[in-house]
Amino acid sequence: MSFKLADRVVLITGASSGIGRACAIEFHRAGCFVVAAARSTDKLDALAMELGPDRAMPLTMDVTDAADRAAGIAAVRKRFGRIDVLINNAGWASFSSVMRMPEEHMHRMIALNLVAPIALTRAVLPEMIERASGQIINVSSVVGHQCIPRMTVYSATKAALTSFTTGLRMELVGSGVDVLLVAPGSTDTPFFEVAASVDVKTVRLAQHQYTPERVAKAVVRSSRRRRREVTLTAAGKLAVVVRRVSHRLADYAMYQYAKQGMPERHV
Ligand SMILES: NC(=O)c1ccc[n+]([C@@H]2O[C@H](COP(=O)([O-])OP(=O)(O)OC[C@H]3O[C@@H](n4cnc5c(N)ncnc54)[C@H](OP(=O)(O)O)[C@@H]3O)[C@@H](O)[C@H]2O)c1
């Protein structure tokens, strides 16, 4: 049975930019009430105006802040009475070798890419389980399947989010709540400009990047079809397949792919 999207309340984190913004537009187009959450109030307000305030709510929320999360969720419940779909999409990366990464970057990635999605999931799950209906959609990454050197800590947070998503799905078997893992490959968003580049000379992007709109369409399609996992871009799918065949080969390929941007020294 498909998941009917009309009139669902969808809370999307990181909706001021890139994939999250595109998801807000696409779920709105599918007939949903969209809550667009992030820190940039001006961008969220502009998006809500574009979509029309009847079915779009801007929500200024730093997802790494527990009080902000609680207040944000309370505001959504006050406006719409429920949350049917949670899309944990907000994310950030520091491109750095392990030894040169500032400790603050390490904590920021863990808080944003891992702790916040777990905390938000815990906040919305009880009502979904009670209704025996809902979806948790976690935006991880292809690097959650196959680590890229100099994105090691970022990849580790995404691998942990991927693992969390898989475990949660197993815990929720029979509950009526779907858990979807989205693993985008290289996508044309401000992500690479916003990321910190500590000691990386160049960030080599895959040649055939997806647009955020294409990712968002895949997320909506997968939500409707209640898919467990979606991996995006041809290069991303290839990386996952190569890893299944041989970890050694996958590591070698990733090292070759990334080595142009690698620092000359390890520490
Ligand atoms: N682009 C890619 O190639 C790619 C590939 C694989 C996976 N991903 C993942 O896809 C997701 C979306 O990335 P994107 O490419 O769309 O990047 P993006 O354009 O940089 O968007 C990141 C979003 O996260 C929000 N955000 C950052 N810190 C936040 C915080 N503390 N609280 C609330 N929101 C916060 C940002 O909004 P504010 O600054 O307004 O808060 C922004 O809306 C991320 O999880 C990323 O890791 C991206």
Tab-separated table of C-alpha atoms and ligand atoms in Angstrom:
chain	number	residue	atom	x	y	z
A	1	MET	CA	0.000	0.000	0.000
A	2	SER	CA	1.372	3.440	-0.880
A	3	PHE	CA	1.789	6.304	1.586
A	4	LYS	CA	-0.756	9.000	0.696
A	5	LEU	CA	0.886	12.399	0.879
A	6	ALA	CA	-2.118	14.705	0.523
A	7	ASP	CA	-2.619	16.845	3.646
A	8	ARG	CA	0.302	15.290	5.524
A	9	VAL	CA	2.264	17.566	7.837
A	10	VAL	CA	5.920	17.334	6.844
A	11	LEU	CA	8.666	18.824	9.026
A	12	ILE	CA	11.886	19.339	7.054
A	13	THR	CA	15.120	20.447	8.726
A	14	GLY	CA	17.688	22.380	6.721
A	15	ALA	CA	14.907	23.743	4.502
A	16	SER	CA	16.480	27.168	3.926
A	17	SER	CA	18.821	25.818	1.243
A	18	GLY	CA	19.698	23.022	-1.168
A	19	ILE	CA	18.075	19.617	-0.794
A	20	GLY	CA	15.857	20.632	2.145
A	21	ARG	CA	14.469	23.651	0.302
A	22	ALA	CA	13.798	21.542	-2.795
A	23	CYS	CA	12.077	18.913	-0.622
A	24	ALA	CA	9.839	21.613	0.885
A	25	ILE	CA	8.751	22.689	-2.607
A	26	GLU	CA	8.253	19.104	-3.808
A	27	PHE	CA	6.242	17.907	-0.764
A	28	HIS	CA	4.164	21.078	-0.987
A	29	ARG	CA	3.504	20.255	-4.637
A	30	ALA	CA	2.400	16.790	-3.509
A	31	GLY	CA	-0.310	18.412	-1.382
A	32	CYS	CA	1.417	18.439	2.007
A	33	PHE	CA	1.513	21.042	4.743
A	34	VAL	CA	5.191	21.905	4.916
A	35	VAL	CA	7.146	23.099	7.948
A	36	ALA	CA	10.457	24.529	6.764
A	37	ALA	CA	13.007	24.568	9.591
A	38	ALA	CA	16.523	26.032	9.749
A	39	ARG	CA	18.335	28.987	11.369
A	40	SER	CA	17.998	31.556	8.538
A	41	THR	CA	14.645	33.172	9.263
A	42	ASP	CA	14.747	35.459	6.214
A	43	LYS	CA	15.207	32.557	3.781
A	44	LEU	CA	12.482	30.505	5.470
A	45	ASP	CA	10.060	33.440	5.406
A	46	ALA	CA	10.742	33.960	1.702
A	47	LEU	CA	10.125	30.261	1.008
A	48	ALA	CA	6.872	30.268	2.990
A	49	MET	CA	5.719	33.346	1.066
A	50	GLU	CA	6.581	31.626	-2.207
A	51	LEU	CA	4.612	28.512	-1.245
A	52	GLY	CA	1.750	30.419	0.348
A	53	PRO	CA	1.340	30.772	4.127
A	54	ASP	CA	-1.760	28.506	4.266
A	55	ARG	CA	0.257	25.387	3.661
A	56	ALA	CA	3.777	26.436	4.608
A	57	MET	CA	5.176	27.354	8.004
A	58	PRO	CA	8.640	28.829	8.481
A	59	LEU	CA	10.303	27.563	11.665
A	60	THR	CA	13.476	29.162	12.964
A	61	MET	CA	15.181	26.364	14.845
A	62	ASP	CA	18.765	25.441	15.558
A	63	VAL	CA	18.402	21.666	15.576
A	64	THR	CA	21.490	21.264	17.765
A	65	ASP	CA	19.800	23.189	20.573
A	66	ALA	CA	17.494	21.065	22.759
A	67	ALA	CA	15.343	24.021	23.855
A	68	ASP	CA	14.960	25.162	20.231
A	69	ARG	CA	13.927	21.658	19.192
A	70	ALA	CA	11.293	21.422	21.940
A	71	ALA	CA	9.903	24.898	21.186
A	72	GLY	CA	9.897	24.176	17.439
A	73	ILE	CA	7.989	20.942	17.744
A	74	ALA	CA	5.508	22.539	20.148
A	75	ALA	CA	4.929	25.342	17.605
A	76	VAL	CA	4.228	22.822	14.823
A	77	ARG	CA	1.786	20.893	17.004
A	78	LYS	CA	0.047	24.137	17.952
A	79	ARG	CA	-0.366	25.108	14.282
A	80	PHE	CA	-1.127	21.722	12.670
A	81	GLY	CA	-1.874	19.387	15.589
A	82	ARG	CA	0.555	16.686	14.435
A	83	ILE	CA	3.693	15.776	12.497
A	84	ASP	CA	3.218	13.004	9.918
A	85	VAL	CA	6.641	13.025	8.291
A	86	LEU	CA	9.980	14.125	9.743
A	87	ILE	CA	12.796	14.736	7.278
A	88	ASN	CA	16.140	14.974	9.076
A	89	ASN	CA	18.085	16.795	6.392
A	90	ALA	CA	20.131	19.598	8.022
A	91	GLY	CA	23.830	18.860	7.735
A	92	TRP	CA	27.285	20.382	7.563
A	93	ALA	CA	30.801	19.186	6.774
A	94	SER	CA	34.331	20.114	7.638
A	95	PHE	CA	36.749	18.836	4.996
A	96	SER	CA	39.862	18.074	6.935
A	97	SER	CA	42.356	15.384	7.728
A	98	VAL	CA	41.579	13.804	11.082
A	99	MET	CA	44.581	15.286	12.873
A	100	ARG	CA	44.139	18.863	11.691
A	101	MET	CA	40.436	19.209	12.287
A	102	PRO	CA	39.576	21.767	14.970
A	103	GLU	CA	37.810	20.005	17.831
A	104	GLU	CA	34.876	22.393	17.496
A	105	HIS	CA	34.234	21.117	13.934
A	106	MET	CA	34.186	17.552	15.186
A	107	HIS	CA	31.583	18.344	17.863
A	108	ARG	CA	29.525	20.466	15.475
A	109	MET	CA	29.236	17.657	12.918
A	110	ILE	CA	28.352	15.054	15.519
A	111	ALA	CA	25.721	17.345	17.084
A	112	LEU	CA	24.163	18.365	13.759
A	113	ASN	CA	24.513	15.265	11.585
A	114	LEU	CA	23.868	12.636	14.235
A	115	VAL	CA	22.558	13.782	17.636
A	116	ALA	CA	19.921	16.185	16.258
A	117	PRO	CA	18.256	13.595	13.950
A	118	ILE	CA	18.143	11.069	16.797
A	119	ALA	CA	16.699	13.635	19.224
A	120	LEU	CA	14.084	14.877	16.750
A	121	THR	CA	13.108	11.309	15.922
A	122	ARG	CA	12.610	10.565	19.623
A	123	ALA	CA	10.480	13.693	19.945
A	124	VAL	CA	8.038	12.856	17.141
A	125	LEU	CA	7.905	9.048	17.257
A	126	PRO	CA	5.447	8.509	20.150
A	127	GLU	CA	2.607	10.298	18.321
A	128	MET	CA	3.382	8.422	15.084
A	129	ILE	CA	3.369	5.080	16.886
A	130	GLU	CA	0.098	5.990	18.602
A	131	ARG	CA	-1.473	6.737	15.210
A	132	ALA	CA	0.264	3.713	13.647
A	133	SER	CA	1.244	5.999	10.806
A	134	GLY	CA	4.138	8.247	9.892
A	135	GLN	CA	7.543	8.439	8.280
A	136	ILE	CA	11.053	9.236	9.451
A	137	ILE	CA	13.246	10.165	6.486
A	138	ASN	CA	16.946	10.541	7.220
A	139	VAL	CA	19.182	12.272	4.684
A	140	SER	CA	22.526	10.584	5.085
A	141	SER	CA	25.022	10.302	2.206
A	142	VAL	CA	26.820	7.881	-0.063
A	143	VAL	CA	29.816	8.559	2.217
A	144	GLY	CA	27.770	6.905	4.964
A	145	HIS	CA	28.316	3.694	2.971
A	146	GLN	CA	31.847	4.389	1.725
A	147	CYS	CA	34.128	6.801	3.573
A	148	ILE	CA	36.111	9.386	1.619
A	149	PRO	CA	39.511	10.384	3.037
A	150	ARG	CA	39.690	13.994	4.282
A	151	MET	CA	35.952	13.734	4.836
A	152	THR	CA	36.579	11.041	7.409
A	153	VAL	CA	34.770	12.534	10.407
A	154	TYR	CA	31.874	13.767	8.242
A	155	SER	CA	31.642	10.291	6.693
A	156	ALA	CA	31.680	8.769	10.185
A	157	THR	CA	28.702	10.900	11.266
A	158	LYS	CA	26.813	9.839	8.133
A	159	ALA	CA	27.722	6.164	8.636
A	160	ALA	CA	26.360	6.446	12.174
A	161	LEU	CA	23.166	8.082	10.879
A	162	THR	CA	22.845	5.298	8.295
A	163	SER	CA	23.255	2.684	11.004
A	164	PHE	CA	20.765	4.482	13.268
A	165	THR	CA	18.240	4.508	10.415
A	166	THR	CA	18.624	0.778	9.791
A	167	GLY	CA	18.315	-0.097	13.476
A	168	LEU	CA	15.315	2.190	13.947
A	169	ARG	CA	13.561	0.553	11.004
A	170	MET	CA	14.020	-2.852	12.605
A	171	GLU	CA	12.778	-1.563	15.978
A	172	LEU	CA	9.645	-0.195	14.306
A	173	VAL	CA	8.633	-3.280	12.328
A	174	GLY	CA	4.856	-3.642	12.626
A	175	SER	CA	4.377	-0.152	14.127
A	176	GLY	CA	3.011	1.438	10.934
A	177	VAL	CA	5.878	3.962	10.923
A	178	ASP	CA	8.158	3.876	7.854
A	179	VAL	CA	11.856	4.653	8.074
A	180	LEU	CA	13.567	5.780	4.879
A	181	LEU	CA	17.276	6.242	4.298
A	182	VAL	CA	18.263	8.736	1.611
A	183	ALA	CA	21.902	8.583	0.518
A	184	PRO	CA	22.572	11.392	-1.956
A	185	GLY	CA	25.724	11.471	-3.993
A	186	SER	CA	27.265	14.735	-5.128
A	187	THR	CA	24.470	17.335	-5.386
A	188	ASP	CA	24.672	20.886	-6.672
A	189	THR	CA	23.876	22.920	-3.527
A	190	PRO	CA	25.732	25.542	-1.429
A	191	PHE	CA	26.949	22.632	0.751
A	192	PHE	CA	30.520	22.755	-0.575
A	193	GLU	CA	30.825	26.547	-0.102
A	194	VAL	CA	29.340	26.447	3.383
A	195	ALA	CA	31.618	23.558	4.413
A	196	ALA	CA	34.861	24.339	6.204
A	197	SER	CA	37.996	23.432	4.281
A	198	VAL	CA	40.761	23.105	6.846
A	199	ASP	CA	43.685	21.554	5.015
A	200	VAL	CA	42.105	20.315	1.841
A	201	LYS	CA	43.523	21.867	-1.294
A	202	THR	CA	40.646	21.032	-3.604
A	203	VAL	CA	37.296	19.377	-3.179
A	204	ARG	CA	36.926	17.232	-6.246
A	205	LEU	CA	33.288	16.916	-7.117
A	206	ALA	CA	31.756	14.138	-9.141
A	207	GLN	CA	31.226	15.267	-12.713
A	208	HIS	CA	27.588	14.326	-12.920
A	209	GLN	CA	26.055	16.021	-9.953
A	210	TYR	CA	22.322	15.830	-9.314
A	211	THR	CA	20.300	18.988	-8.861
A	212	PRO	CA	18.582	19.333	-5.470
A	213	GLU	CA	15.251	19.211	-7.338
A	214	ARG	CA	16.105	15.774	-8.687
A	215	VAL	CA	17.003	14.561	-5.204
A	216	ALA	CA	13.752	15.998	-3.816
A	217	LYS	CA	11.672	14.253	-6.503
A	218	ALA	CA	13.363	10.966	-5.579
A	219	VAL	CA	12.569	11.571	-1.892
A	220	VAL	CA	8.874	12.238	-2.613
A	221	ARG	CA	8.665	9.187	-4.884
A	222	SER	CA	10.350	7.011	-2.282
A	223	SER	CA	8.109	8.344	0.484
A	224	ARG	CA	4.992	7.463	-1.542
A	225	ARG	CA	6.348	4.007	-2.345
A	226	ARG	CA	7.442	3.433	1.271
A	227	ARG	CA	10.926	2.501	0.131
A	228	ARG	CA	13.551	1.561	2.690
A	229	GLU	CA	16.545	3.126	0.979
A	230	VAL	CA	17.387	5.318	-1.944
A	231	THR	CA	20.947	5.922	-3.157
A	232	LEU	CA	21.495	8.664	-5.680
A	233	THR	CA	23.752	9.491	-8.618
A	234	ALA	CA	25.407	6.921	-10.846
A	235	ALA	CA	28.780	7.468	-9.129
A	236	GLY	CA	27.157	7.043	-5.719
A	237	LYS	CA	25.463	3.789	-6.718
A	238	LEU	CA	28.719	2.533	-8.214
A	239	ALA	CA	30.624	3.321	-4.993
A	240	VAL	CA	28.113	1.294	-2.967
A	241	VAL	CA	28.253	-1.668	-5.377
A	242	VAL	CA	32.078	-1.666	-5.467
A	243	ARG	CA	32.161	-1.707	-1.676
A	244	ARG	CA	29.835	-4.716	-1.603
A	245	VAL	CA	32.227	-6.557	-3.926
A	246	SER	CA	35.509	-5.594	-2.234
A	247	HIS	CA	36.268	-3.210	0.627
A	248	ARG	CA	39.904	-3.049	-0.460
A	249	LEU	CA	38.996	-2.076	-4.018
A	250	ALA	CA	36.484	0.510	-2.777
A	251	ASP	CA	39.073	2.096	-0.449
A	252	TYR	CA	41.639	2.184	-3.267
A	253	ALA	CA	39.144	3.836	-5.638
A	254	MET	CA	38.163	6.439	-3.027
A	255	TYR	CA	41.804	7.195	-2.228
A	256	GLN	CA	42.508	7.763	-5.942
A	257	TYR	CA	39.373	9.908	-6.254
A	258	ALA	CA	40.296	12.118	-3.295
A	259	LYS	CA	44.064	12.240	-3.308
A	260	GLN	CA	44.387	15.471	-5.329
A	261	GLY	CA	42.909	17.380	-2.451
A	262	MET	CA	44.781	15.561	0.291
A	263	PRO	CA	47.366	17.278	2.465
A	264	GLU	CA	50.977	16.341	1.809
A	265	ARG	CA	51.651	15.520	5.471
A	266	HIS	CA	49.503	13.593	7.923
A	267	VAL	CA	49.924	15.874	10.950
B	1	LIG	N1	25.261	18.442	-1.458
B	1	LIG	C1	25.750	17.224	-1.491
B	1	LIG	O1	26.542	16.856	-2.385
B	1	LIG	C2	25.313	16.203	-0.467
B	1	LIG	C3	25.654	14.868	-0.700
B	1	LIG	C4	25.265	13.906	0.233
B	1	LIG	C5	24.555	14.272	1.348
B	1	LIG	N2	24.242	15.583	1.565
B	1	LIG	C6	23.485	15.907	2.777
B	1	LIG	O2	22.275	16.508	2.382
B	1	LIG	C7	21.806	17.348	3.427
B	1	LIG	C8	21.439	18.703	2.850
B	1	LIG	O3	22.618	19.301	2.352
B	1	LIG	P1	22.629	20.379	1.178
B	1	LIG	O4	23.522	19.851	0.132
B	1	LIG	O5	21.263	20.782	0.832
B	1	LIG	O6	23.452	21.541	1.926
B	1	LIG	P2	23.117	23.087	2.206
B	1	LIG	O7	22.577	23.723	0.976
B	1	LIG	O8	24.358	23.639	2.815
B	1	LIG	O9	21.957	23.015	3.287
B	1	LIG	C9	22.204	22.700	4.637
B	1	LIG	C10	20.986	23.101	5.451
B	1	LIG	O10	21.226	22.749	6.821
B	1	LIG	C11	20.806	23.860	7.611
B	1	LIG	N3	21.498	23.870	8.893
B	1	LIG	C12	22.837	23.897	9.127
B	1	LIG	N4	23.078	23.945	10.439
B	1	LIG	C13	21.864	23.942	11.058
B	1	LIG	C14	21.442	23.979	12.431
B	1	LIG	N5	22.323	24.006	13.437
B	1	LIG	N6	20.119	23.943	12.684
B	1	LIG	C15	19.222	23.918	11.688
B	1	LIG	N7	19.555	23.872	10.380
B	1	LIG	C16	20.858	23.893	10.079
B	1	LIG	C17	21.137	25.081	6.766
B	1	LIG	O11	20.323	26.193	7.101
B	1	LIG	P3	20.734	27.415	8.065
B	1	LIG	O12	22.159	27.759	7.782
B	1	LIG	O13	19.744	28.454	7.667
B	1	LIG	O14	20.503	26.921	9.454
B	1	LIG	C18	20.712	24.598	5.401
B	1	LIG	O15	19.338	24.799	5.210
B	1	LIG	C19	22.923	17.397	4.472
B	1	LIG	O16	22.618	16.514	5.519
B	1	LIG	C20	24.134	16.898	3.705
B	1	LIG	O17	25.061	16.298	4.571
B	1	LIG	C21	24.610	16.558	0.675
